[in-house]
């Protein structure tokens, strides 16, 4: 039970660290160790969803940093955090005005990934009513059928537990800054929240 709570705590920290990393700066959390950053002034198109989907997450066999550098080039920023005894290296790629990507590595393998600022064309606006259709236990496909594709995806895998957070920020009906998030644990909805939807 103690190991499971440590794992879930680490996944939560990874998710929040990855989200901060995607906002454009270098970050660290928990019992942090050294942190360094490097900037890239190259203007390119943003990271694609296809590139994001190719990244496999597993603490023993996930995508390596070297493989990702071959695909995406040098990261825009890097940081290192230590949580309990687990060290996580966060690498962020921000290219042009498009999507940005942050990937957390442990023991040289990807265990978390976050993509933000995805451009999405929605047939229908997300409303409080459509958001209310999301129920615990539904699949990711159920969520996408109800709300469409998300603007951000944040996934972490550790010790057999995968947590994914889908973020919806465009095509929403509501006040300025209205948004919605849906959390899935091992592929099933385990929580949802919204701000300002009408």
Short mmCIF file of N, CA and C in Angstrom, two decimals:
data_model
loop_
_atom_site.label_atom_id
_atom_site.label_comp_id
_atom_site.label_asym_id
_atom_site.label_seq_id
_atom_site.Cartn_x
_atom_site.Cartn_y
_atom_site.Cartn_z
N UNK A 1 0.83 -1.20 0.00
CA UNK A 1 0.00 0.00 0.00
C UNK A 1 0.86 1.26 0.00
N UNK A 2 1.97 1.22 0.81
CA UNK A 2 2.85 2.37 0.87
C UNK A 2 3.51 2.62 -0.48
N UNK A 3 3.95 1.51 -1.15
CA UNK A 3 4.59 1.65 -2.46
C UNK A 3 3.63 2.26 -3.46
N UNK A 4 2.36 1.83 -3.44
CA UNK A 4 1.36 2.36 -4.37
C UNK A 4 1.15 3.86 -4.15
N UNK A 5 1.10 4.30 -2.88
CA UNK A 5 0.89 5.73 -2.63
C UNK A 5 2.11 6.55 -3.06
N UNK A 6 3.32 5.99 -2.89
CA UNK A 6 4.52 6.69 -3.36
C UNK A 6 4.49 6.80 -4.88
N UNK A 7 4.09 5.70 -5.55
CA UNK A 7 4.02 5.70 -7.02
C UNK A 7 3.00 6.72 -7.50
N UNK A 8 1.80 6.73 -6.89
CA UNK A 8 0.78 7.68 -7.30
C UNK A 8 1.20 9.12 -7.01
N UNK A 9 1.90 9.32 -5.90
CA UNK A 9 2.42 10.66 -5.60
C UNK A 9 3.44 11.10 -6.62
N UNK A 10 4.31 10.17 -7.03
CA UNK A 10 5.32 10.49 -8.03
C UNK A 10 4.68 10.79 -9.37
N UNK A 11 3.67 10.00 -9.76
CA UNK A 11 2.97 10.26 -11.02
C UNK A 11 2.32 11.63 -10.99
N UNK A 12 1.70 12.00 -9.87
CA UNK A 12 1.07 13.32 -9.76
C UNK A 12 2.11 14.42 -9.92
N UNK A 13 3.26 14.26 -9.29
CA UNK A 13 4.32 15.26 -9.40
C UNK A 13 4.84 15.31 -10.83
N UNK A 14 4.99 14.14 -11.48
CA UNK A 14 5.44 14.11 -12.86
C UNK A 14 4.48 14.84 -13.77
N UNK A 15 3.18 14.62 -13.56
CA UNK A 15 2.18 15.28 -14.39
C UNK A 15 2.26 16.80 -14.22
N UNK A 16 2.38 17.26 -12.97
CA UNK A 16 2.43 18.71 -12.77
C UNK A 16 3.76 19.28 -13.25
N UNK A 17 4.86 18.56 -13.05
CA UNK A 17 6.16 19.02 -13.53
C UNK A 17 6.17 19.10 -15.04
N UNK A 18 5.62 18.08 -15.70
CA UNK A 18 5.58 18.07 -17.15
C UNK A 18 4.74 19.21 -17.67
N UNK A 19 3.61 19.49 -17.02
CA UNK A 19 2.75 20.59 -17.46
C UNK A 19 3.48 21.92 -17.33
N UNK A 20 4.19 22.11 -16.25
CA UNK A 20 4.95 23.35 -16.07
C UNK A 20 6.05 23.44 -17.11
N UNK A 21 6.71 22.31 -17.37
CA UNK A 21 7.78 22.31 -18.37
C UNK A 21 7.28 22.71 -19.73
N UNK A 22 6.05 22.35 -20.07
CA UNK A 22 5.50 22.69 -21.38
C UNK A 22 5.09 24.15 -21.46
N UNK A 23 5.05 24.85 -20.35
CA UNK A 23 4.65 26.25 -20.41
C UNK A 23 5.79 27.15 -20.84
N UNK A 24 6.94 26.54 -21.10
CA UNK A 24 8.00 27.32 -21.71
C UNK A 24 9.25 27.50 -20.89
N UNK A 25 9.29 27.07 -19.64
CA UNK A 25 10.49 27.24 -18.85
C UNK A 25 10.94 25.94 -18.28
N UNK A 26 12.05 25.98 -17.62
CA UNK A 26 12.56 24.80 -16.99
C UNK A 26 12.02 24.76 -15.58
N UNK A 27 11.77 23.55 -15.08
CA UNK A 27 11.16 23.45 -13.76
C UNK A 27 11.73 22.28 -13.00
N UNK A 28 11.49 22.31 -11.69
CA UNK A 28 11.81 21.15 -10.88
C UNK A 28 10.87 21.15 -9.70
N UNK A 29 10.63 19.96 -9.14
CA UNK A 29 9.73 19.88 -7.99
C UNK A 29 10.21 18.79 -7.07
N UNK A 30 9.53 18.67 -5.93
CA UNK A 30 9.92 17.67 -4.96
C UNK A 30 11.26 18.07 -4.35
N UNK A 31 12.06 17.03 -3.99
CA UNK A 31 13.40 17.27 -3.49
C UNK A 31 14.29 17.50 -4.70
N UNK A 32 14.37 18.72 -5.17
CA UNK A 32 15.03 18.98 -6.44
C UNK A 32 16.53 18.94 -6.30
N UNK A 33 17.16 18.51 -7.40
CA UNK A 33 18.60 18.56 -7.48
C UNK A 33 18.96 19.57 -8.55
N UNK A 34 20.13 19.40 -9.18
CA UNK A 34 20.58 20.42 -10.12
C UNK A 34 19.62 20.61 -11.29
N UNK A 35 19.60 21.82 -11.83
CA UNK A 35 18.73 22.16 -12.94
C UNK A 35 19.49 23.06 -13.89
N UNK A 36 19.40 22.73 -15.20
CA UNK A 36 20.05 23.59 -16.16
C UNK A 36 19.16 23.78 -17.36
N UNK A 37 19.37 24.86 -18.10
CA UNK A 37 18.54 25.17 -19.25
C UNK A 37 19.41 25.56 -20.41
N UNK A 38 18.89 25.29 -21.59
CA UNK A 38 19.54 25.77 -22.80
C UNK A 38 18.46 26.26 -23.73
N UNK A 39 18.70 27.34 -24.45
CA UNK A 39 17.68 27.91 -25.31
C UNK A 39 18.00 27.64 -26.77
N UNK A 40 16.97 27.51 -27.56
CA UNK A 40 17.14 27.32 -29.00
C UNK A 40 16.39 28.43 -29.70
N UNK A 41 17.06 29.10 -30.64
CA UNK A 41 16.41 30.21 -31.32
C UNK A 41 15.90 29.80 -32.70
N UNK A 42 16.00 28.50 -33.02
CA UNK A 42 15.55 28.02 -34.31
C UNK A 42 14.04 28.12 -34.42
N UNK A 43 13.54 28.69 -35.52
CA UNK A 43 12.09 28.78 -35.71
C UNK A 43 11.66 27.64 -36.61
N UNK A 44 10.82 26.78 -36.09
CA UNK A 44 10.32 25.64 -36.83
C UNK A 44 8.85 25.46 -36.52
N UNK A 45 8.23 24.53 -37.22
CA UNK A 45 6.84 24.24 -36.92
C UNK A 45 6.77 23.50 -35.60
N UNK A 46 5.62 23.50 -34.97
CA UNK A 46 5.47 22.85 -33.68
C UNK A 46 5.53 21.34 -33.75
N UNK A 47 5.58 20.73 -32.60
CA UNK A 47 5.57 19.28 -32.48
C UNK A 47 4.20 18.78 -32.95
N UNK A 48 4.17 17.65 -33.63
CA UNK A 48 2.91 17.11 -34.12
C UNK A 48 2.36 16.05 -33.16
N UNK A 49 1.07 15.81 -33.26
CA UNK A 49 0.43 14.78 -32.44
C UNK A 49 0.99 13.41 -32.80
N UNK A 50 1.33 13.21 -34.07
CA UNK A 50 1.90 11.95 -34.50
C UNK A 50 3.24 11.70 -33.80
N UNK A 51 4.08 12.73 -33.71
CA UNK A 51 5.36 12.59 -33.01
C UNK A 51 5.13 12.27 -31.53
N UNK A 52 4.15 12.94 -30.92
CA UNK A 52 3.81 12.68 -29.53
C UNK A 52 3.37 11.23 -29.34
N UNK A 53 2.49 10.75 -30.23
CA UNK A 53 1.95 9.40 -30.09
C UNK A 53 3.00 8.31 -30.25
N UNK A 54 4.09 8.60 -30.96
CA UNK A 54 5.16 7.61 -31.16
C UNK A 54 5.99 7.38 -29.91
N UNK A 55 5.92 8.30 -28.95
CA UNK A 55 6.73 8.17 -27.73
C UNK A 55 6.09 7.13 -26.83
N UNK A 56 6.85 6.05 -26.54
CA UNK A 56 6.34 5.00 -25.66
C UNK A 56 6.82 5.26 -24.23
N UNK A 57 5.95 4.97 -23.27
CA UNK A 57 6.26 5.22 -21.87
C UNK A 57 6.41 3.90 -21.12
N UNK A 58 7.55 3.70 -20.51
CA UNK A 58 7.79 2.54 -19.66
C UNK A 58 9.12 2.78 -18.96
N UNK A 59 9.16 2.55 -17.66
CA UNK A 59 10.39 2.84 -16.91
C UNK A 59 11.55 1.91 -17.27
N UNK A 60 11.26 0.82 -17.99
CA UNK A 60 12.33 -0.10 -18.40
C UNK A 60 12.57 -0.11 -19.91
N UNK A 61 11.54 0.21 -20.70
CA UNK A 61 11.70 0.08 -22.15
C UNK A 61 11.09 1.23 -22.94
N UNK A 62 10.75 2.33 -22.29
CA UNK A 62 10.18 3.48 -22.98
C UNK A 62 11.18 4.12 -23.93
N UNK A 63 10.71 5.02 -24.77
CA UNK A 63 11.55 5.73 -25.72
C UNK A 63 12.74 6.37 -24.99
N UNK A 64 13.93 6.26 -25.60
CA UNK A 64 15.12 6.83 -24.98
C UNK A 64 15.28 8.30 -25.38
N UNK A 65 16.01 9.05 -24.59
CA UNK A 65 16.29 10.45 -24.90
C UNK A 65 17.07 10.55 -26.20
N UNK A 66 18.03 9.65 -26.42
CA UNK A 66 18.82 9.69 -27.66
C UNK A 66 17.93 9.51 -28.89
N UNK A 67 16.97 8.58 -28.81
CA UNK A 67 16.06 8.37 -29.94
C UNK A 67 15.20 9.60 -30.19
N UNK A 68 14.76 10.24 -29.11
CA UNK A 68 13.92 11.43 -29.25
C UNK A 68 14.73 12.61 -29.82
N UNK A 69 15.99 12.71 -29.43
CA UNK A 69 16.84 13.77 -29.99
C UNK A 69 17.04 13.57 -31.49
N UNK A 70 17.14 12.31 -31.92
CA UNK A 70 17.28 12.03 -33.36
C UNK A 70 16.03 12.50 -34.11
N UNK A 71 14.88 12.34 -33.49
CA UNK A 71 13.61 12.72 -34.11
C UNK A 71 13.35 14.22 -34.05
N UNK A 72 13.63 14.84 -32.89
CA UNK A 72 13.21 16.22 -32.65
C UNK A 72 14.35 17.23 -32.53
N UNK A 73 15.58 16.75 -32.45
CA UNK A 73 16.70 17.64 -32.23
C UNK A 73 16.94 17.90 -30.75
N UNK A 74 17.79 18.85 -30.48
CA UNK A 74 18.15 19.19 -29.10
C UNK A 74 16.97 19.84 -28.39
N UNK A 75 16.71 19.46 -27.12
CA UNK A 75 15.61 20.09 -26.38
C UNK A 75 15.84 21.59 -26.16
N UNK A 76 14.74 22.34 -26.05
CA UNK A 76 14.82 23.77 -25.77
C UNK A 76 15.24 24.04 -24.34
N UNK A 77 14.83 23.16 -23.42
CA UNK A 77 15.22 23.30 -22.02
C UNK A 77 15.24 21.94 -21.35
N UNK A 78 16.01 21.85 -20.27
CA UNK A 78 16.11 20.61 -19.51
C UNK A 78 16.11 20.93 -18.02
N UNK A 79 15.66 19.99 -17.22
CA UNK A 79 15.76 20.11 -15.76
C UNK A 79 15.78 18.72 -15.15
N UNK A 80 16.24 18.64 -13.93
CA UNK A 80 16.31 17.36 -13.22
C UNK A 80 15.66 17.53 -11.86
N UNK A 81 14.81 16.56 -11.49
CA UNK A 81 14.16 16.57 -10.18
C UNK A 81 14.34 15.21 -9.52
N UNK A 82 14.44 15.21 -8.20
CA UNK A 82 14.49 13.95 -7.46
C UNK A 82 13.31 13.92 -6.51
N UNK A 83 12.51 12.86 -6.63
CA UNK A 83 11.35 12.67 -5.77
C UNK A 83 11.54 11.33 -5.08
N UNK A 84 11.59 11.34 -3.73
CA UNK A 84 11.97 10.16 -2.96
C UNK A 84 13.35 9.75 -3.48
N UNK A 85 13.47 8.56 -4.07
CA UNK A 85 14.76 8.13 -4.62
C UNK A 85 14.73 8.12 -6.15
N UNK A 86 13.65 8.58 -6.74
CA UNK A 86 13.48 8.55 -8.19
C UNK A 86 13.95 9.87 -8.80
N UNK A 87 14.89 9.80 -9.74
CA UNK A 87 15.37 10.98 -10.44
C UNK A 87 14.69 11.05 -11.80
N UNK A 88 14.14 12.21 -12.12
CA UNK A 88 13.44 12.41 -13.39
C UNK A 88 14.11 13.58 -14.13
N UNK A 89 14.50 13.32 -15.37
CA UNK A 89 15.06 14.35 -16.25
C UNK A 89 13.96 14.81 -17.18
N UNK A 90 13.62 16.10 -17.11
CA UNK A 90 12.56 16.65 -17.94
C UNK A 90 13.18 17.41 -19.11
N UNK A 91 12.79 17.06 -20.32
CA UNK A 91 13.28 17.70 -21.54
C UNK A 91 12.10 18.30 -22.27
N UNK A 92 12.21 19.56 -22.68
CA UNK A 92 11.12 20.27 -23.35
C UNK A 92 11.56 20.72 -24.74
N UNK A 93 10.70 20.48 -25.71
CA UNK A 93 10.91 20.94 -27.08
C UNK A 93 9.83 21.96 -27.40
N UNK A 94 10.21 23.18 -27.73
CA UNK A 94 9.28 24.23 -28.14
C UNK A 94 9.76 24.74 -29.48
N UNK A 95 8.94 24.57 -30.49
CA UNK A 95 9.36 24.95 -31.84
C UNK A 95 8.35 25.90 -32.45
N UNK A 96 8.78 27.11 -32.78
CA UNK A 96 7.89 28.07 -33.42
C UNK A 96 6.69 28.40 -32.55
N UNK A 97 5.57 28.68 -33.21
CA UNK A 97 4.35 29.06 -32.50
C UNK A 97 3.42 27.87 -32.30
N UNK A 98 3.84 26.67 -32.73
CA UNK A 98 2.98 25.50 -32.64
C UNK A 98 3.03 24.85 -31.27
N UNK A 99 2.68 23.57 -31.27
CA UNK A 99 2.63 22.80 -30.03
C UNK A 99 4.02 22.63 -29.43
N UNK A 100 4.05 22.46 -28.11
CA UNK A 100 5.31 22.16 -27.45
C UNK A 100 5.18 20.82 -26.73
N UNK A 101 6.31 20.21 -26.46
CA UNK A 101 6.34 18.86 -25.90
C UNK A 101 7.31 18.82 -24.73
N UNK A 102 6.90 18.16 -23.65
CA UNK A 102 7.79 17.91 -22.52
C UNK A 102 7.76 16.41 -22.23
N UNK A 103 8.94 15.82 -22.04
CA UNK A 103 9.04 14.39 -21.78
C UNK A 103 9.92 14.18 -20.55
N UNK A 104 9.42 13.39 -19.60
CA UNK A 104 10.17 13.05 -18.41
C UNK A 104 10.83 11.69 -18.58
N UNK A 105 12.12 11.60 -18.23
CA UNK A 105 12.87 10.36 -18.37
C UNK A 105 13.36 9.89 -17.01
N UNK A 106 13.29 8.58 -16.78
CA UNK A 106 13.86 7.97 -15.59
C UNK A 106 14.68 6.77 -16.05
N UNK A 107 15.89 6.67 -15.57
CA UNK A 107 16.81 5.61 -16.00
C UNK A 107 16.94 5.56 -17.52
N UNK A 108 16.87 6.73 -18.16
CA UNK A 108 17.08 6.80 -19.60
C UNK A 108 15.87 6.49 -20.45
N UNK A 109 14.72 6.23 -19.81
CA UNK A 109 13.52 5.87 -20.57
C UNK A 109 12.37 6.83 -20.25
N UNK A 110 11.56 7.13 -21.26
CA UNK A 110 10.43 8.04 -21.09
C UNK A 110 9.37 7.42 -20.18
N UNK A 111 8.96 8.21 -19.16
CA UNK A 111 7.88 7.76 -18.28
C UNK A 111 6.72 8.77 -18.25
N UNK A 112 6.93 9.96 -18.84
CA UNK A 112 5.83 10.93 -18.91
C UNK A 112 6.00 11.77 -20.16
N UNK A 113 4.87 12.23 -20.69
CA UNK A 113 4.91 13.09 -21.88
C UNK A 113 3.71 14.03 -21.83
N UNK A 114 3.95 15.26 -22.31
CA UNK A 114 2.89 16.28 -22.31
C UNK A 114 3.01 17.10 -23.59
N UNK A 115 1.91 17.22 -24.30
CA UNK A 115 1.86 18.09 -25.47
C UNK A 115 0.78 19.13 -25.22
N UNK A 116 1.06 20.37 -25.61
CA UNK A 116 0.09 21.44 -25.38
C UNK A 116 -0.07 22.27 -26.64
N UNK A 117 -1.10 23.11 -26.63
CA UNK A 117 -1.39 24.05 -27.72
C UNK A 117 -1.71 23.36 -29.04
N UNK A 118 -2.37 22.19 -28.96
CA UNK A 118 -2.80 21.53 -30.19
C UNK A 118 -3.95 22.31 -30.80
N UNK A 119 -3.90 22.53 -32.10
CA UNK A 119 -4.98 23.22 -32.81
C UNK A 119 -6.08 22.21 -33.11
N UNK A 120 -7.30 22.53 -32.71
CA UNK A 120 -8.42 21.61 -32.89
C UNK A 120 -9.59 22.35 -33.51
N UNK A 121 -10.18 21.77 -34.55
CA UNK A 121 -11.42 22.30 -35.14
C UNK A 121 -12.58 21.47 -34.64
N UNK A 122 -13.46 22.10 -33.87
CA UNK A 122 -14.59 21.38 -33.29
C UNK A 122 -15.86 21.63 -34.10
N UNK A 123 -16.63 20.55 -34.29
CA UNK A 123 -17.93 20.70 -34.96
C UNK A 123 -18.88 21.46 -34.04
N UNK A 124 -18.84 21.12 -32.76
CA UNK A 124 -19.73 21.74 -31.77
C UNK A 124 -18.90 22.27 -30.60
N UNK A 125 -19.36 23.38 -30.04
CA UNK A 125 -18.68 23.92 -28.85
C UNK A 125 -18.91 22.99 -27.66
N UNK A 126 -17.91 22.96 -26.79
CA UNK A 126 -18.06 22.19 -25.55
C UNK A 126 -18.86 23.04 -24.58
N UNK A 127 -19.96 22.50 -24.11
CA UNK A 127 -20.84 23.20 -23.17
C UNK A 127 -20.85 22.46 -21.84
N UNK A 128 -21.45 23.08 -20.85
CA UNK A 128 -21.60 22.41 -19.56
C UNK A 128 -22.42 21.14 -19.71
N UNK A 129 -23.43 21.17 -20.60
CA UNK A 129 -24.26 19.97 -20.83
C UNK A 129 -23.45 18.85 -21.48
N UNK A 130 -22.68 19.18 -22.52
CA UNK A 130 -21.91 18.12 -23.18
C UNK A 130 -20.82 17.58 -22.25
N UNK A 131 -20.24 18.47 -21.44
CA UNK A 131 -19.23 18.03 -20.48
C UNK A 131 -19.86 17.12 -19.43
N UNK A 132 -21.11 17.39 -19.08
CA UNK A 132 -21.82 16.58 -18.08
C UNK A 132 -22.06 15.15 -18.52
N UNK A 133 -21.88 14.85 -19.80
CA UNK A 133 -22.05 13.49 -20.30
C UNK A 133 -20.89 12.58 -19.92
N UNK A 134 -19.77 13.18 -19.53
CA UNK A 134 -18.59 12.39 -19.18
C UNK A 134 -18.79 11.77 -17.79
N UNK A 135 -18.62 10.45 -17.73
CA UNK A 135 -18.84 9.71 -16.48
C UNK A 135 -17.62 8.83 -16.18
N UNK A 136 -17.38 8.59 -14.89
CA UNK A 136 -16.30 7.69 -14.49
C UNK A 136 -16.50 6.32 -15.14
N UNK A 137 -15.40 5.72 -15.56
CA UNK A 137 -15.44 4.41 -16.18
C UNK A 137 -15.46 4.45 -17.70
N UNK A 138 -15.80 5.61 -18.30
CA UNK A 138 -15.81 5.70 -19.76
C UNK A 138 -14.39 5.63 -20.30
N UNK A 139 -14.28 5.29 -21.59
CA UNK A 139 -12.97 5.19 -22.23
C UNK A 139 -12.55 6.53 -22.81
N UNK A 140 -11.29 6.62 -23.24
CA UNK A 140 -10.80 7.83 -23.89
C UNK A 140 -11.58 8.10 -25.18
N UNK A 141 -11.92 7.03 -25.91
CA UNK A 141 -12.73 7.19 -27.13
C UNK A 141 -14.10 7.78 -26.81
N UNK A 142 -14.70 7.35 -25.69
CA UNK A 142 -16.00 7.91 -25.27
C UNK A 142 -15.87 9.42 -25.04
N UNK A 143 -14.79 9.82 -24.38
CA UNK A 143 -14.56 11.24 -24.09
C UNK A 143 -14.41 12.01 -25.39
N UNK A 144 -13.60 11.50 -26.31
CA UNK A 144 -13.37 12.18 -27.58
C UNK A 144 -14.63 12.23 -28.43
N UNK A 145 -15.47 11.19 -28.34
CA UNK A 145 -16.74 11.22 -29.08
C UNK A 145 -17.65 12.32 -28.54
N UNK A 146 -17.61 12.55 -27.24
CA UNK A 146 -18.48 13.57 -26.63
C UNK A 146 -17.92 14.98 -26.77
N UNK A 147 -16.60 15.14 -26.62
CA UNK A 147 -16.00 16.48 -26.56
C UNK A 147 -15.09 16.81 -27.73
N UNK A 148 -14.69 15.82 -28.51
CA UNK A 148 -13.73 16.05 -29.58
C UNK A 148 -12.31 15.85 -29.09
N UNK A 149 -11.35 16.18 -29.96
CA UNK A 149 -9.94 16.03 -29.60
C UNK A 149 -9.53 17.11 -28.60
N UNK A 150 -8.63 16.77 -27.68
CA UNK A 150 -8.17 17.75 -26.68
C UNK A 150 -7.12 18.69 -27.24
N UNK A 151 -6.92 19.81 -26.55
CA UNK A 151 -5.85 20.76 -26.90
C UNK A 151 -4.54 20.39 -26.22
N UNK A 152 -4.62 19.59 -25.18
CA UNK A 152 -3.43 19.15 -24.47
C UNK A 152 -3.61 17.74 -23.95
N UNK A 153 -2.52 16.97 -23.96
CA UNK A 153 -2.54 15.60 -23.45
C UNK A 153 -1.33 15.44 -22.55
N UNK A 154 -1.54 14.92 -21.36
CA UNK A 154 -0.48 14.72 -20.39
C UNK A 154 -0.58 13.29 -19.89
N UNK A 155 0.44 12.46 -20.15
CA UNK A 155 0.39 11.05 -19.77
C UNK A 155 1.64 10.67 -19.01
N UNK A 156 1.47 9.91 -17.92
CA UNK A 156 2.59 9.36 -17.16
C UNK A 156 2.32 7.90 -16.87
N UNK A 157 3.38 7.09 -16.95
CA UNK A 157 3.29 5.67 -16.65
C UNK A 157 4.39 5.31 -15.67
N UNK A 158 4.00 4.67 -14.57
CA UNK A 158 4.98 4.24 -13.57
C UNK A 158 4.40 3.07 -12.79
N UNK A 159 5.19 2.02 -12.63
CA UNK A 159 4.81 0.84 -11.85
C UNK A 159 3.46 0.29 -12.27
N UNK A 160 3.21 0.27 -13.58
CA UNK A 160 1.98 -0.33 -14.09
C UNK A 160 0.76 0.56 -14.04
N UNK A 161 0.90 1.79 -13.58
CA UNK A 161 -0.24 2.72 -13.53
C UNK A 161 -0.02 3.82 -14.56
N UNK A 162 -1.02 4.01 -15.44
CA UNK A 162 -0.96 5.07 -16.44
C UNK A 162 -2.05 6.09 -16.16
N UNK A 163 -1.65 7.34 -16.01
CA UNK A 163 -2.61 8.43 -15.80
C UNK A 163 -2.50 9.38 -16.97
N UNK A 164 -3.65 9.68 -17.59
CA UNK A 164 -3.71 10.61 -18.71
C UNK A 164 -4.68 11.74 -18.37
N UNK A 165 -4.26 12.97 -18.64
CA UNK A 165 -5.14 14.12 -18.45
C UNK A 165 -5.34 14.78 -19.81
N UNK A 166 -6.61 14.87 -20.24
CA UNK A 166 -6.98 15.54 -21.47
C UNK A 166 -7.46 16.93 -21.13
N UNK A 167 -6.92 17.96 -21.80
CA UNK A 167 -7.28 19.34 -21.51
C UNK A 167 -7.96 19.96 -22.72
N UNK A 168 -9.09 20.65 -22.47
CA UNK A 168 -9.86 21.30 -23.52
C UNK A 168 -9.90 22.80 -23.24
N UNK A 169 -9.32 23.60 -24.14
CA UNK A 169 -9.25 25.04 -23.92
C UNK A 169 -9.81 25.87 -25.08
N UNK A 170 -10.07 25.25 -26.23
CA UNK A 170 -10.62 26.00 -27.37
C UNK A 170 -11.97 25.41 -27.76
N UNK A 171 -12.79 26.24 -28.39
CA UNK A 171 -14.10 25.77 -28.81
C UNK A 171 -15.00 25.45 -27.64
N UNK A 172 -14.82 26.20 -26.56
CA UNK A 172 -15.65 25.98 -25.37
C UNK A 172 -16.61 27.15 -25.20
N UNK A 173 -17.80 26.86 -24.72
CA UNK A 173 -18.79 27.91 -24.47
C UNK A 173 -18.71 28.28 -23.00
N UNK A 174 -18.42 29.57 -22.74
CA UNK A 174 -18.33 29.99 -21.35
C UNK A 174 -17.58 31.28 -21.22
N UNK A 175 -17.22 31.59 -19.99
CA UNK A 175 -16.52 32.84 -19.70
C UNK A 175 -15.08 32.77 -20.21
N UNK A 176 -14.41 33.92 -20.23
CA UNK A 176 -13.03 34.00 -20.67
C UNK A 176 -12.18 33.03 -19.86
N UNK A 177 -11.40 32.20 -20.55
CA UNK A 177 -10.56 31.23 -19.87
C UNK A 177 -11.25 29.94 -19.51
N UNK A 178 -12.50 29.76 -19.96
CA UNK A 178 -13.23 28.52 -19.67
C UNK A 178 -12.45 27.33 -20.22
N UNK A 179 -12.44 26.24 -19.47
CA UNK A 179 -11.72 25.04 -19.89
C UNK A 179 -12.29 23.83 -19.18
N UNK A 180 -11.86 22.66 -19.65
CA UNK A 180 -12.29 21.40 -19.04
C UNK A 180 -11.13 20.42 -19.06
N UNK A 181 -11.05 19.57 -18.05
CA UNK A 181 -10.06 18.51 -18.03
C UNK A 181 -10.73 17.20 -17.66
N UNK A 182 -10.22 16.13 -18.25
CA UNK A 182 -10.71 14.79 -17.95
C UNK A 182 -9.50 13.92 -17.61
N UNK A 183 -9.55 13.23 -16.48
CA UNK A 183 -8.46 12.36 -16.04
C UNK A 183 -8.85 10.91 -16.26
N UNK A 184 -7.94 10.14 -16.86
CA UNK A 184 -8.15 8.71 -17.06
C UNK A 184 -7.05 7.95 -16.33
N UNK A 185 -7.43 6.90 -15.63
CA UNK A 185 -6.47 6.03 -14.97
C UNK A 185 -6.55 4.66 -15.64
N UNK A 186 -5.44 4.21 -16.18
CA UNK A 186 -5.39 2.96 -16.95
C UNK A 186 -6.49 2.88 -17.99
N UNK A 187 -6.74 4.00 -18.68
CA UNK A 187 -7.66 4.02 -19.81
C UNK A 187 -9.10 4.31 -19.50
N UNK A 188 -9.46 4.45 -18.23
CA UNK A 188 -10.85 4.70 -17.85
C UNK A 188 -10.96 6.03 -17.12
N UNK A 189 -12.02 6.79 -17.40
CA UNK A 189 -12.22 8.09 -16.75
C UNK A 189 -12.27 7.88 -15.25
N UNK A 190 -11.45 8.67 -14.53
CA UNK A 190 -11.44 8.59 -13.06
C UNK A 190 -11.72 9.94 -12.42
N UNK A 191 -11.90 10.98 -13.24
CA UNK A 191 -12.23 12.30 -12.71
C UNK A 191 -12.37 13.29 -13.83
N UNK A 192 -13.09 14.37 -13.54
CA UNK A 192 -13.24 15.45 -14.52
C UNK A 192 -13.47 16.75 -13.77
N UNK A 193 -13.05 17.86 -14.42
CA UNK A 193 -13.28 19.16 -13.81
C UNK A 193 -13.44 20.19 -14.92
N UNK A 194 -14.10 21.29 -14.59
CA UNK A 194 -14.28 22.35 -15.56
C UNK A 194 -14.27 23.69 -14.84
N UNK A 195 -13.93 24.72 -15.58
CA UNK A 195 -13.96 26.08 -15.06
C UNK A 195 -14.66 26.97 -16.08
N UNK A 196 -15.73 27.62 -15.67
CA UNK A 196 -16.37 28.63 -16.48
C UNK A 196 -17.20 28.17 -17.64
N UNK A 197 -17.49 26.87 -17.77
CA UNK A 197 -18.33 26.39 -18.87
C UNK A 197 -19.77 26.84 -18.66
N UNK A 198 -20.47 27.10 -19.76
CA UNK A 198 -21.89 27.47 -19.68
C UNK A 198 -22.70 26.50 -20.54
#
